[in-house]
XYZ file of C-alpha atoms in Angstrom:
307
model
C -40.413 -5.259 6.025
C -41.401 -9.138 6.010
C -37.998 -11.400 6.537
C -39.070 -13.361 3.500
C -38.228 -10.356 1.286
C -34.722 -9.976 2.465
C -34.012 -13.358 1.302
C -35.452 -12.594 -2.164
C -33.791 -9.323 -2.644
C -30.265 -9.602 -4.885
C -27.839 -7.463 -3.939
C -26.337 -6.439 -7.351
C -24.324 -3.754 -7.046
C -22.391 -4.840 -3.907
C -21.414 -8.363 -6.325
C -19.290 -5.670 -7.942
C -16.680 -5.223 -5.310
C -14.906 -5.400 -3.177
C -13.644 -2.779 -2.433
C -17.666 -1.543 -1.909
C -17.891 1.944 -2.835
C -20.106 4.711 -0.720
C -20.145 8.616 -1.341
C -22.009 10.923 0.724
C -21.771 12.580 4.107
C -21.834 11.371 7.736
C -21.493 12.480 11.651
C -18.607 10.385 13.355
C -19.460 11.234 16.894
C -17.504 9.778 20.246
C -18.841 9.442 23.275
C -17.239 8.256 26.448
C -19.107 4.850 27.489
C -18.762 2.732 30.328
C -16.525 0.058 30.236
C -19.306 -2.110 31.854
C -21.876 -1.193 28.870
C -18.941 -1.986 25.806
C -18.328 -5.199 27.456
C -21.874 -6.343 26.750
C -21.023 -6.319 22.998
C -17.418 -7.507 22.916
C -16.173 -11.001 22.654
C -14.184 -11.907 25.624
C -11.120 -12.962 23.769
C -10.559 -9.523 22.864
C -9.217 -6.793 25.495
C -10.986 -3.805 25.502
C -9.169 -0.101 25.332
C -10.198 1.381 28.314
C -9.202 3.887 31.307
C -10.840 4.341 34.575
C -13.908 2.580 33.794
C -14.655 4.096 30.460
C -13.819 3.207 26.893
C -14.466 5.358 23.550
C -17.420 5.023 21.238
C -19.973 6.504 20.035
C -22.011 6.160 16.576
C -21.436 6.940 12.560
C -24.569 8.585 11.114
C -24.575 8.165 7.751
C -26.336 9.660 4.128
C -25.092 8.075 1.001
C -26.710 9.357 -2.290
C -24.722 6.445 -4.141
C -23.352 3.097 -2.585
C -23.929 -0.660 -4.039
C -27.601 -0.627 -2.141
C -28.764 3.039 -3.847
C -29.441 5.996 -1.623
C -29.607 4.952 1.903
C -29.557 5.728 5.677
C -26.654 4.223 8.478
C -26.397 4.768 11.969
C -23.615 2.567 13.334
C -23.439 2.416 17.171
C -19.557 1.787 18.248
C -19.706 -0.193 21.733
C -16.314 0.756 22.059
C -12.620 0.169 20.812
C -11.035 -3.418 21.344
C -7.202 -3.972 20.918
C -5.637 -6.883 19.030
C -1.971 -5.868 18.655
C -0.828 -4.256 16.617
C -3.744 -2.173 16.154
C -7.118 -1.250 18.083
C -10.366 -1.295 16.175
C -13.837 -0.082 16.743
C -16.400 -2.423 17.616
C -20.331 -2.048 16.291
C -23.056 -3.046 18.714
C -25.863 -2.429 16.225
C -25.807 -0.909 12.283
C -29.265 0.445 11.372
C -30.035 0.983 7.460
C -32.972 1.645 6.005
C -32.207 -0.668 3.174
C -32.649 -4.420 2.643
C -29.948 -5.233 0.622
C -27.592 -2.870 2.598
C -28.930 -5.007 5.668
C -28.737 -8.414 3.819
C -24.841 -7.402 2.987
C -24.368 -6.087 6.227
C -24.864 -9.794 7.678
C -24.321 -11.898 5.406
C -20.869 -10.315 4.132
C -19.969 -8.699 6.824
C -20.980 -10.140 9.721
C -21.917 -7.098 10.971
C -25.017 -7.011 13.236
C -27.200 -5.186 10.841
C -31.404 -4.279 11.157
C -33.683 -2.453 9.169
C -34.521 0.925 10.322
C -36.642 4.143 9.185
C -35.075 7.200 9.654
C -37.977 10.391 9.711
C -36.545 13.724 9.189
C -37.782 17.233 10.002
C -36.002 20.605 9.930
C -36.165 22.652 12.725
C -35.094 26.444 12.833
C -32.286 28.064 14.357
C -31.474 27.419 18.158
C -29.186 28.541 20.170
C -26.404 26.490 21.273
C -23.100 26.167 23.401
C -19.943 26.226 21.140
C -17.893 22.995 21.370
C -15.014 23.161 23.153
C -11.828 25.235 21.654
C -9.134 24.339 19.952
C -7.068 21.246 21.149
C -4.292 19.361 19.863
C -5.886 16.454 18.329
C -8.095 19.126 16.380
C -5.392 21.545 16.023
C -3.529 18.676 13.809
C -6.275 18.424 11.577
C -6.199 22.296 10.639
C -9.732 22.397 12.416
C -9.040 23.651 15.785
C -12.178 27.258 15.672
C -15.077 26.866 18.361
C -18.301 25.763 16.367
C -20.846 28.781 15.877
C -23.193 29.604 18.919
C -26.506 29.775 15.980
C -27.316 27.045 13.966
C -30.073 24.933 12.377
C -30.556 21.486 13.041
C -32.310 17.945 11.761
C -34.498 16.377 14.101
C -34.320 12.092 12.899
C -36.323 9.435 14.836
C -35.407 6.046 14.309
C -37.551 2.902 14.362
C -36.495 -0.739 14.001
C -38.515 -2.731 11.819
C -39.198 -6.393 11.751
C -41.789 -8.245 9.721
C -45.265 -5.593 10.354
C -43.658 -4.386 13.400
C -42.092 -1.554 14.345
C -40.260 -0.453 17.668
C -39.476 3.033 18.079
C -35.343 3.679 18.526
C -34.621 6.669 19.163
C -34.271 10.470 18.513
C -31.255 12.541 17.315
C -31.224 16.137 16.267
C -28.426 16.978 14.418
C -26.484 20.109 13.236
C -27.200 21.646 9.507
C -24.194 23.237 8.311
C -24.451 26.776 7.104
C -22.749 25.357 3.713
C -26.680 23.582 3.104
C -28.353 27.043 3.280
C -25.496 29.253 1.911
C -23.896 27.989 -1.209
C -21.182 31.158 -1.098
C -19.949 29.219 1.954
C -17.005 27.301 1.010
C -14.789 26.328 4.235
C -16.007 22.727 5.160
C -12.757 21.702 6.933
C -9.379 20.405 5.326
C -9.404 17.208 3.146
C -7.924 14.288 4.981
C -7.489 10.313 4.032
C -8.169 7.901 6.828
C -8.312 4.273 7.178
C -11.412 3.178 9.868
C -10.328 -0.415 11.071
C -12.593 -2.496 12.715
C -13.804 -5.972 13.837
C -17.199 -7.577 13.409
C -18.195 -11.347 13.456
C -19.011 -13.618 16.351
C -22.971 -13.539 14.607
C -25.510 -16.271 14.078
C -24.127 -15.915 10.126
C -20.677 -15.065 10.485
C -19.457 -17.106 13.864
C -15.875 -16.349 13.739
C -14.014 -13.609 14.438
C -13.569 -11.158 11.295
C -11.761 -7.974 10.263
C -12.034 -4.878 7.951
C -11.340 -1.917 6.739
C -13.176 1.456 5.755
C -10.503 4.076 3.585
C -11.914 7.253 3.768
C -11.678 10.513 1.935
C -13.440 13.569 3.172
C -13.800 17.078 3.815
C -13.833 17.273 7.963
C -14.993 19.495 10.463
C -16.073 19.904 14.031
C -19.936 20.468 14.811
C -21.335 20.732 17.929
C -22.297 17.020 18.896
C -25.419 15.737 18.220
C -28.240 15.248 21.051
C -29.896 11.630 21.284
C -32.356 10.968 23.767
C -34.593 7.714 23.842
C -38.565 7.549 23.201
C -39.391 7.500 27.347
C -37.881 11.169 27.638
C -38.752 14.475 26.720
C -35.392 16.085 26.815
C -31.620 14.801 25.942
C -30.132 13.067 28.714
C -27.459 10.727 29.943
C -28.519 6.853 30.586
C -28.511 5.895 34.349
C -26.544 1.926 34.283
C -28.438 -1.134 34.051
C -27.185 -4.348 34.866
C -24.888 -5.770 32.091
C -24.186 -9.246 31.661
C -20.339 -9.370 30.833
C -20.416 -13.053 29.261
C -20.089 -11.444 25.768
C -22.419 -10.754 23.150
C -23.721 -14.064 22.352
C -25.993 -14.163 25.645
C -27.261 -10.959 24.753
C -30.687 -11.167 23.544
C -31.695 -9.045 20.363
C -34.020 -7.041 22.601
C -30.815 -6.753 25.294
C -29.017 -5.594 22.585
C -31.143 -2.860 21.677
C -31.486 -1.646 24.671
C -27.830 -1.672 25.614
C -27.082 0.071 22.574
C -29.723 2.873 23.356
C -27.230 3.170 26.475
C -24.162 3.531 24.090
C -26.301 6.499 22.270
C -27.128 7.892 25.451
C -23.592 8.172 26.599
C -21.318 11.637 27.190
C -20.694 12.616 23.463
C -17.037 14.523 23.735
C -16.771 15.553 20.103
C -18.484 15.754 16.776
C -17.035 15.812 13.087
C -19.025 16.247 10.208
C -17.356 14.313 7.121
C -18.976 16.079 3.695
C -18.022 14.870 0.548
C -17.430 11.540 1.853
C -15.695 8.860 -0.202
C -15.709 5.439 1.528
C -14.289 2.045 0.019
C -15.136 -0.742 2.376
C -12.693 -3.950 1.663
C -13.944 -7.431 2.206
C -13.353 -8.885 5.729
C -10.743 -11.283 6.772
C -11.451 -14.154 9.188
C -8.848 -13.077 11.987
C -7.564 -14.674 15.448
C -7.418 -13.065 18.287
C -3.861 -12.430 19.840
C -4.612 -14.463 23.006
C -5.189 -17.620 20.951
C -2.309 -17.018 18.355
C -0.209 -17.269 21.604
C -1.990 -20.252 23.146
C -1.276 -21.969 19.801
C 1.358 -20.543 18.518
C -0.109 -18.899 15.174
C 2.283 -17.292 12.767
C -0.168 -15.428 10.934
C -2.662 -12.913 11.886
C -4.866 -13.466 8.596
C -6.615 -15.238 6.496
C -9.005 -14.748 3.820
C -12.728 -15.540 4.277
């Protein structure tokens, strides 16, 4: 989609909020990713959450049938969780949508480092698959602690940036179907839960300080088995050998260094999956924040303050 049109395109419905509004359903997979790979993407002011060499992210696969932007597609890669006491927040190395004015928003509003994307589906049949791992106590809290089925069906989605006429192929996820899609007598789809998804975003070309929000979700949850992502080179799901990472931070990262170390955050050992049906998501407007190691240097008294 041509640059020029992204300018041109009003985003309505998101001059409504905030709180921005989105209903649908999503995978909120984490992965353990090196340390080395996260620090690519996060500002240095900010101390990443991390133990022996690893840190947790991951990546928020999104369908929303209604939101400000319409019907549209997400995949949010998480480079990791940073901590600015007194709380830890996620921190997105790339948001894919395959909508302009969700992509427009994205940067503009949120300074979130958004790109349009198109997201091709296919349905395979059922394949055979290991269970995830039984019960533990984080799940077992949530009411959700069963072994996912050994049978089920899954989504195959390829993903392709697009800029201007081009387009650069992402990469490829295949995803569980639940049985509730095929079976409409099947009603357990995980207790209902409220949840509030801090994180930061900022440090962009359009948004160059340092900025904070929040995501309050409600949702139906559940564990799937995690999805597999493997990148256009391969023919089968794999783990990313390292690469050389500049640690400097993310603004010496070049948009195609970015993309590729983000493929590396995809490509990273997935620990567990939960599928969120049902999904109710109100996004508030971000706050311009400052980092804890310069509220000490100067002696801040407040954390906040409104953009």
């Amino acid at each position: 989609m041509a640059p020029d049109k992204e300018k041109e395109t009003p985003c309505v419905g998101y001059k409504r909020g905030p709180p921005w509004v989105f209903k649908g359903s999503a995978l909120y997979q984490l992965h353990l990713v090196k340390a080395s790979t996260a620090r690519a993407f996060v500002p240095r002011e900010l101390r990443l959450v991390e133990a022996f060499g690893y840190t947790l992210g991951g990546m928020f696969l999104a369908r929303y049938h209604d939101s400000p932007a319409g019907a549209f597609d997400e995949l949010v890669v998480i480079a990791g969780i940073v901590w600015d006491p007194p709380t830890s927040c996620a921190w997105a190395a790339r948001v894919l949508v395959n909508s302009v004015e969700a992509c427009r928003h994205g940067r503009k509003e949120v300074g979130l480092p958004s790109h349009v994307a198109t997201f091709s589906k296919t349905e395979a049949s059922a394949l055979g698959s290991k269970p995830l791992v039984k019960s533990n106590g984080f799940l077992s809290v949530l009411g959700i602690g069963s072994a996912v089925p050994e049978q089920e069906s899954r989504r195959e989605i390829e993903i392709s940036e697009t800029k201007g006429s081009s387009t650069k192929h992402l990469c490829n996820i295949s995803m569980p179907i639940t049985a509730g899609s095929h079976n409409k007598h099947h009603k357990w789809m995980g207790p209902a839960i409220r949840m509030s998804l801090p994180s930061f975003s900022g440090q962009t070309e359009d948004h160059p300080d340092l900025l904070k929000y929040s995501c309050k979700v409600e949702c139906r949850v559940r564990p799937v088995s995690p999805a597999r992502i493997w990148n256009p080179r391969t023919t089968e799901p794999q783990e990313c050998s390292d690469g050389k990472i500049n640690s400097a931070g993310p603004k010496v990262l070049a948009d195609s260094d970015a993309q590729s170390q983000s493929i590396s955050v995809l490509l990273s050992k997935p620990i567990f999956a939960l599928e969120f049906s049902s999904l109710r998501m109100h996004v508030d407007a971000p706050k311009i924040v400052v980092p804890h190691c310069k509220k000490k240097e100067v002696g801040y008294s407040s954390t906040e303050s409104e953009l």
